[in-house]
């Protein structure tokens, strides 16, 4: 299946703005900033401030050039697509989130990093992460930034109270697969009533999906989101709810943090960034009680960003020098400290900056757990349509959790909605 520009525009919230301006229309084709500046668009928490401050004085390896960062708030994707559509005052370098595949149909708006020598540093990066920035026709549109390896977080004190294993290795052995994790959760709930092993049904689904070698579509455009691997993730999520092991704290609700704060969420399969957004933020008084161990079901990844150079860039070689410096193993280790971006460069995992014990996790070196997850994750194919497929599926899962529909009815309705949306955008 060939992805047309029309199909791409209909995929995104920015499609209306892009269509209005006209991606094929005329424009000045000029990039932002002074002649000696390379403009960078990113969002809050996507880059290390000290590194950016250094590059603002001068890009290492690019004499006479410096970086000018603009942090874009609100709907980042819409603003970026609108800028590209107008072909005027376009940034030289842009950050792209983990939905990088949604930009693939618009890849001609970005430089092919193969042509700038990217393959010379390919061996420095996780292979699966590297591949995510490459289009199906082998155009390297995006350069790896951080990753989102997953693991099992748990409250050691609550596990001890329930008479369960408490050491990371023992917990991992007792919950190596999802069925065993559910059985552990049942024992936990029986001993400590009210305890949960996930915040809601969609979290279980998302993190099981994050472990799978296949998702919703094949690289040649075939929809496979109605096949057994997706139904297995669906049924698993429903089972967790039926066993009473979900806290039923929906994303964005006031309960989302409360179940962490009050200790009801005693275990959670999450990405590395959840450590900061979850327990460290919502339950600072639980410092020392949390531990991390390999997740049931194996390594996974959820999240992670990229950098791309637009075709309007004033100096592609200087821009490439910047992104390879910013995403070097040394720089990524620094970015792990602030803003807690987990590196896509395995050499970073041995950097002393990443290897201090984390007192919040009882002095455990949690980096070791996430590093193994990142290295062993098998990778998968993300399609430009994943986000519009995922939306009705997760919405129908919520209907199951709140008791509005049976699992089978919700599954049928989800597939019907997916079929309608994919037909609407011309994908099937």
Coordinates of C-alpha atoms in Angstrom, one line a residue:
X1 CA 0.0 0.0 0.0
X2 CA 1.3 3.4 -1.0
X3 CA 0.7 6.2 1.5
X4 CA -0.5 9.3 -0.3
X5 CA -0.3 12.8 0.9
X6 CA -4.0 12.9 1.1
X7 CA -4.1 9.9 3.4
X8 CA -1.4 11.4 5.6
X9 CA -3.2 14.7 6.0
X10 CA -6.3 12.9 7.1
X11 CA -4.4 11.0 9.8
X12 CA -3.6 13.9 12.0
X13 CA -5.1 16.7 13.9
X14 CA -2.7 18.9 12.0
X15 CA -4.2 17.7 8.7
X16 CA -6.8 20.5 8.6
X17 CA -4.3 23.2 9.0
X18 CA -1.9 21.6 6.6
X19 CA -4.6 21.1 4.0
X20 CA -5.7 24.7 4.4
X21 CA -2.2 26.0 3.8
X22 CA -1.4 23.4 1.1
X23 CA 1.6 21.3 1.3
X24 CA 2.1 21.7 -2.4
X25 CA 1.6 25.4 -2.4
X26 CA 4.2 28.1 -3.0
X27 CA 6.2 29.6 -0.1
X28 CA 9.4 31.3 0.7
X29 CA 11.0 28.0 1.7
X30 CA 13.1 29.9 4.3
X31 CA 14.1 28.5 7.7
X32 CA 14.0 30.3 11.0
X33 CA 16.8 32.2 12.6
X34 CA 19.9 34.1 11.7
X35 CA 22.4 32.8 9.2
X36 CA 24.7 31.6 12.0
X37 CA 21.9 30.0 13.9
X38 CA 20.2 26.6 13.5
X39 CA 16.7 26.7 14.9
X40 CA 15.5 23.8 17.0
X41 CA 11.9 23.1 17.9
X42 CA 11.3 20.8 20.9
X43 CA 8.9 20.4 23.8
X44 CA 9.5 20.8 27.5
X45 CA 11.5 17.9 29.0
X46 CA 12.8 16.7 25.7
X47 CA 16.4 17.9 25.9
X48 CA 19.1 18.6 28.5
X49 CA 19.2 22.3 29.3
X50 CA 23.0 22.4 29.9
X51 CA 23.8 20.7 26.6
X52 CA 21.5 23.1 24.8
X53 CA 23.2 26.1 26.5
X54 CA 26.5 24.8 25.4
X55 CA 25.3 24.5 21.8
X56 CA 23.8 27.9 22.0
X57 CA 27.3 29.3 22.3
X58 CA 28.6 27.1 19.5
X59 CA 27.8 23.7 18.1
X60 CA 30.7 21.2 18.7
X61 CA 32.1 20.2 15.3
X62 CA 30.4 23.0 13.4
X63 CA 32.5 26.2 13.6
X64 CA 30.6 29.4 13.5
X65 CA 27.2 27.8 14.0
X66 CA 25.0 27.8 17.2
X67 CA 21.6 26.4 18.3
X68 CA 18.5 28.5 19.0
X69 CA 16.0 26.4 20.8
X70 CA 12.2 27.2 20.9
X71 CA 10.1 25.1 23.2
X72 CA 6.8 24.6 21.6
X73 CA 3.8 24.2 23.9
X74 CA 0.3 23.0 23.1
X75 CA -0.3 20.8 20.1
X76 CA 3.2 20.3 19.0
X77 CA 2.4 18.2 16.0
X78 CA -0.2 20.6 14.6
X79 CA 2.2 23.5 14.9
X80 CA 5.0 21.6 13.2
X81 CA 2.8 20.4 10.3
X82 CA 1.4 23.9 9.8
X83 CA 4.9 25.2 9.6
X84 CA 5.9 22.6 7.1
X85 CA 2.7 23.2 5.1
X86 CA 3.5 26.9 4.7
X87 CA 7.1 26.2 3.7
X88 CA 8.1 29.5 5.3
X89 CA 10.0 30.1 8.6
X90 CA 10.4 26.4 9.1
X91 CA 12.8 25.2 11.9
X92 CA 16.1 23.6 10.8
X93 CA 15.8 20.8 13.3
X94 CA 12.7 19.3 15.0
X95 CA 12.0 16.9 17.7
X96 CA 9.5 14.1 16.9
X97 CA 7.8 12.0 19.5
X98 CA 7.3 8.2 19.5
X99 CA 4.6 8.6 16.9
X100 CA 7.3 9.2 14.4
X101 CA 5.7 6.9 11.8
X102 CA 2.8 9.3 11.4
X103 CA 5.3 11.7 9.7
X104 CA 6.5 9.0 7.2
X105 CA 4.0 10.0 4.5
X106 CA 5.5 13.5 4.7
X107 CA 9.1 12.3 4.7
X108 CA 10.0 14.4 1.7
X109 CA 9.8 17.4 4.0
X110 CA 12.9 16.1 5.8
X111 CA 16.4 15.2 4.8
X112 CA 17.5 11.6 4.4
X113 CA 20.1 11.2 7.1
X114 CA 21.7 8.3 5.3
X115 CA 23.0 10.9 2.9
X116 CA 24.6 12.9 5.7
X117 CA 26.6 9.9 7.0
X118 CA 24.3 8.5 9.7
X119 CA 25.3 4.9 9.0
X120 CA 28.8 5.8 10.4
X121 CA 27.3 5.9 13.9
X122 CA 24.6 3.3 13.5
X123 CA 26.6 0.8 15.6
X124 CA 26.4 3.1 18.6
X125 CA 22.6 2.8 18.9
X126 CA 20.1 0.1 19.8
X127 CA 19.2 -1.6 16.5
X128 CA 15.5 -1.6 17.0
X129 CA 15.5 2.1 17.9
X130 CA 17.5 3.0 14.9
X131 CA 15.0 1.2 12.6
X132 CA 12.1 3.2 13.9
X133 CA 13.3 6.3 12.3
X134 CA 13.6 4.7 8.8
X135 CA 10.7 4.8 6.4
X136 CA 9.5 1.6 4.6
X137 CA 11.3 2.8 1.5
X138 CA 14.6 3.1 3.5
X139 CA 14.7 6.8 3.9
X140 CA 16.2 7.7 7.3
X141 CA 13.9 10.5 8.3
X142 CA 14.6 10.6 12.1
X143 CA 17.6 10.1 14.4
X144 CA 17.3 8.3 17.7
X145 CA 17.0 10.1 21.0
X146 CA 15.7 8.5 24.1
X147 CA 13.8 5.2 24.7
X148 CA 11.1 3.9 27.1
X149 CA 12.1 0.4 28.3
X150 CA 9.7 -1.2 30.6
X151 CA 9.9 -3.2 33.9
X152 CA 7.8 -4.1 36.9
X153 CA 7.6 -1.6 39.7
X154 CA 6.5 -2.9 43.1
X155 CA 6.1 -1.8 46.8
X156 CA 8.5 -4.0 48.8
X157 CA 6.8 -3.2 52.1
X158 CA 3.3 -4.2 50.8
X159 CA 4.7 -7.4 49.3
X160 CA 6.3 -8.2 52.6
X161 CA 3.0 -7.6 54.4
X162 CA 1.3 -10.0 52.0
X163 CA 3.9 -12.7 52.6
X164 CA 5.1 -12.4 49.0
X165 CA 8.7 -12.5 47.7
X166 CA 10.3 -9.1 48.2
X167 CA 13.7 -9.2 46.5
X168 CA 13.8 -8.2 42.8
X169 CA 15.2 -11.5 41.6
X170 CA 12.6 -13.5 43.6
X171 CA 9.7 -11.3 42.4
X172 CA 10.9 -11.7 38.8
X173 CA 11.0 -15.5 39.2
X174 CA 7.5 -15.5 40.7
X175 CA 6.0 -13.4 38.0
X176 CA 7.9 -14.2 34.8
X177 CA 4.8 -14.3 32.7
X178 CA 1.5 -12.4 32.8
X179 CA -0.6 -15.4 34.1
X180 CA 1.8 -15.8 37.0
X181 CA 1.7 -12.0 37.6
X182 CA -2.1 -12.2 37.9
X183 CA -1.8 -15.1 40.4
X184 CA 0.6 -13.1 42.4
X185 CA -1.8 -10.2 42.3
X186 CA -4.6 -12.4 43.6
X187 CA -2.5 -13.4 46.6
X188 CA -1.6 -9.8 47.2
X189 CA -5.2 -8.7 47.1
X190 CA -6.3 -11.5 49.5
X191 CA -3.6 -10.6 52.0
X192 CA -3.9 -6.9 51.7
X193 CA -7.5 -6.1 50.5
X194 CA -7.8 -3.3 48.0
X195 CA -4.4 -3.8 46.5
X196 CA -4.1 -3.5 42.7
X197 CA -1.4 -4.5 40.2
X198 CA -2.4 -1.9 37.5
X199 CA -4.1 1.5 37.6
X200 CA -6.6 0.7 34.8
X201 CA -7.4 -1.6 32.0
X202 CA -5.7 0.4 29.3
X203 CA -2.4 0.5 31.1
X204 CA -2.3 -3.3 31.1
X205 CA -3.2 -3.4 27.4
X206 CA -0.6 -0.7 26.5
X207 CA 2.2 -2.4 28.3
X208 CA 1.4 -5.8 26.9
X209 CA 1.2 -4.3 23.5
X210 CA 4.6 -2.7 24.1
X211 CA 6.1 -6.2 24.4
X212 CA 4.8 -7.7 21.2
X213 CA 6.9 -8.1 18.0
X214 CA 3.8 -7.1 16.0
X215 CA 1.2 -4.4 16.5
X216 CA -1.6 -3.2 14.2
X217 CA -0.3 -3.3 10.7
X218 CA 2.3 -4.9 8.5
X219 CA 4.9 -2.8 6.7
X220 CA 3.0 -3.4 3.4
X221 CA -0.2 -1.9 4.9
X222 CA -2.2 -5.0 5.9
X223 CA -4.3 -4.5 9.0
X224 CA -3.6 -7.3 11.6
X225 CA -5.2 -5.6 14.7
X226 CA -8.0 -8.1 14.6
X227 CA -5.7 -11.1 14.9
X228 CA -4.8 -13.3 17.9
X229 CA -1.9 -11.3 19.3
X230 CA -4.1 -8.3 19.8
X231 CA -7.0 -10.3 21.1
X232 CA -4.6 -12.0 23.6
X233 CA -3.5 -8.5 24.9
X234 CA -7.2 -7.5 25.1
X235 CA -8.2 -10.7 27.0
X236 CA -5.3 -10.3 29.4
X237 CA -6.4 -6.8 30.2
X238 CA -10.0 -7.8 30.7
X239 CA -8.9 -10.7 33.0
X240 CA -6.9 -8.3 35.3
X241 CA -10.1 -6.3 35.7
X242 CA -12.3 -9.4 36.2
X243 CA -10.0 -10.6 39.0
X244 CA -10.4 -7.2 40.7
X245 CA -6.8 -6.3 40.3
X246 CA -7.2 -3.0 38.6
X247 CA -7.5 0.2 40.6
X248 CA -10.0 1.5 38.0
X249 CA -8.2 4.8 38.1
X250 CA -8.6 6.1 34.5
X251 CA -5.9 8.2 32.9
X252 CA -6.4 11.9 33.6
X253 CA -8.7 11.3 36.5
X254 CA -8.1 12.6 40.0
X255 CA -7.7 9.0 41.1
X256 CA -4.7 8.4 38.9
X257 CA -2.2 9.8 41.4
X258 CA -4.3 9.0 44.4
X259 CA -4.0 5.2 44.0
X260 CA -0.2 5.7 44.1
X261 CA -0.2 8.1 47.0
X262 CA -2.4 5.9 49.2
X263 CA -0.5 2.7 48.4
X264 CA -3.4 0.9 46.7
X265 CA -1.3 0.5 43.5
X266 CA 1.2 -2.0 45.0
X267 CA 2.7 -3.0 41.6
X268 CA 2.8 -1.7 38.1
X269 CA 4.3 -2.6 34.8
X270 CA 5.5 0.7 33.4
X271 CA 8.2 2.5 31.4
X272 CA 11.3 3.9 32.9
X273 CA 9.8 7.4 32.9
X274 CA 7.0 6.3 35.2
X275 CA 9.5 6.3 38.1
X276 CA 9.4 10.0 38.0
X277 CA 5.9 10.7 37.0
X278 CA 4.4 8.0 39.2
X279 CA 5.8 7.2 42.7
X280 CA 8.4 10.0 43.0
X281 CA 5.8 12.6 42.1
X282 CA 2.7 11.1 43.7
X283 CA 4.1 9.2 46.7
X284 CA 7.3 10.9 47.9
X285 CA 6.8 9.5 51.4
X286 CA 7.2 6.0 50.0
X287 CA 10.8 6.6 49.3
X288 CA 12.9 3.5 50.0
X289 CA 9.9 1.1 49.6
X290 CA 9.8 0.7 45.8
X291 CA 11.8 -1.8 43.8
X292 CA 12.2 -2.6 40.1
X293 CA 12.5 -6.0 38.4
X294 CA 12.0 -7.4 34.9
X295 CA 8.4 -7.2 33.7
X296 CA 6.2 -10.3 33.3
X297 CA 6.1 -11.3 29.6
X298 CA 9.5 -9.9 28.7
X299 CA 11.1 -6.7 27.7
X300 CA 9.1 -3.9 26.2
X301 CA 9.3 -0.3 25.1
X302 CA 6.8 2.6 25.5
X303 CA 8.0 6.0 24.5
X304 CA 11.1 7.6 23.2
X305 CA 11.8 10.5 20.8
X306 CA 13.7 11.4 17.6
X307 CA 15.3 14.4 15.9
X308 CA 14.9 15.2 12.2
X309 CA 16.4 17.8 9.9
X310 CA 13.9 19.6 7.7
X311 CA 14.6 20.1 4.0
X312 CA 14.7 23.8 4.6
X313 CA 17.7 23.6 6.9
X314 CA 20.3 26.3 6.3
X315 CA 23.3 24.1 7.0
X316 CA 22.6 20.3 7.0
X317 CA 26.1 19.3 7.9
X318 CA 26.1 21.6 10.9
X319 CA 22.7 20.3 11.9
X320 CA 23.9 16.7 11.6
X321 CA 27.0 17.5 13.7
X322 CA 24.6 18.9 16.4
X323 CA 22.3 15.9 16.5
X324 CA 25.1 13.4 16.6
X325 CA 26.8 15.3 19.4
X326 CA 23.6 15.7 21.4
X327 CA 22.7 12.0 21.0
X328 CA 26.2 10.7 21.6
X329 CA 26.6 8.2 24.5
X330 CA 28.2 10.8 26.7
X331 CA 25.5 13.4 26.1
X332 CA 22.7 10.9 26.5
X333 CA 24.1 9.8 29.9
X334 CA 23.9 13.4 30.9
X335 CA 20.3 13.7 29.6
X336 CA 19.4 10.7 31.8
X337 CA 20.1 12.8 34.9
X338 CA 17.9 15.7 33.6
X339 CA 15.3 15.4 32.2
X340 CA 15.5 11.6 32.8
X341 CA 15.7 10.5 29.2
X342 CA 16.8 6.8 29.0
X343 CA 19.5 6.5 26.4
X344 CA 19.3 4.7 23.0
X345 CA 23.1 4.3 23.2
X346 CA 24.1 1.1 25.1
X347 CA 27.5 2.6 25.9
X348 CA 25.7 5.1 28.1
X349 CA 24.6 2.4 30.5
X350 CA 28.1 2.0 31.8
X351 CA 28.7 5.7 32.3
X352 CA 29.3 6.6 36.0
X353 CA 26.6 9.4 35.7
X354 CA 24.0 6.7 35.3
X355 CA 25.2 4.2 37.8
X356 CA 24.5 5.8 41.2
X357 CA 22.2 3.8 43.4
X358 CA 18.7 5.3 43.6
X359 CA 17.7 5.9 47.2
X360 CA 14.0 6.2 46.3
X361 CA 14.3 2.6 45.2
X362 CA 16.1 1.5 48.4
X363 CA 19.5 2.0 46.9
X364 CA 18.8 -0.3 43.9
X365 CA 20.6 0.5 40.6
X366 CA 17.4 0.5 38.6
X367 CA 19.3 1.5 35.5
X368 CA 20.6 -2.1 35.2
X369 CA 17.0 -3.4 34.9
X370 CA 16.0 -1.0 32.3
X371 CA 19.2 -1.4 30.4
X372 CA 18.6 -5.1 30.0
X373 CA 15.0 -4.4 28.9
X374 CA 16.2 -1.9 26.3
X375 CA 18.9 -4.3 25.0
X376 CA 16.6 -7.3 24.8
X377 CA 13.5 -5.7 23.4
X378 CA 12.8 -7.3 20.0
X379 CA 11.4 -4.2 18.3
X380 CA 8.3 -3.9 16.2
X381 CA 6.8 -2.1 13.3
X382 CA 4.8 1.1 14.0
X383 CA 2.5 2.3 11.2
X384 CA 1.3 5.8 10.4
X385 CA -2.2 4.6 11.4
X386 CA -1.4 3.1 14.8
X387 CA -2.7 6.1 16.8
X388 CA -6.1 6.1 15.0
X389 CA -6.4 2.3 15.5
X390 CA -5.4 2.4 19.1
X391 CA -8.0 5.1 20.1
X392 CA -11.2 3.1 19.6
X393 CA -9.6 -0.1 21.0
X394 CA -8.7 1.6 24.2
X395 CA -12.0 3.4 24.4
X396 CA -13.9 0.1 24.2
X397 CA -11.6 -1.4 26.8
X398 CA -12.7 1.4 29.2
X399 CA -16.3 0.4 28.4
X400 CA -15.5 -3.1 29.6
X401 CA -13.9 -1.8 32.8
X402 CA -16.8 0.5 33.8
X403 CA -19.3 -2.3 33.0
X404 CA -20.9 -0.6 30.0
X405 CA -20.3 -3.5 27.7
X406 CA -19.3 -7.2 27.7
X407 CA -15.8 -8.0 26.5
X408 CA -17.0 -9.7 23.3
X409 CA -19.4 -6.8 22.4
X410 CA -16.7 -4.2 23.0
X411 CA -14.2 -6.1 20.9
X412 CA -16.7 -6.3 18.0
X413 CA -17.5 -2.6 18.4
X414 CA -13.8 -1.7 18.5
X415 CA -13.1 -3.6 15.3
X416 CA -16.0 -2.0 13.6
X417 CA -14.8 1.5 14.6
X418 CA -11.3 0.7 13.4
X419 CA -12.6 -0.5 10.1
X420 CA -14.6 2.7 9.7
X421 CA -11.7 4.9 10.5
X422 CA -9.2 3.1 8.3
X423 CA -11.7 3.2 5.4
X424 CA -12.2 6.9 6.0
X425 CA -8.5 7.7 5.6
X426 CA -8.1 5.3 2.7
X427 CA -5.9 2.8 4.4
X428 CA -8.1 -0.2 3.6

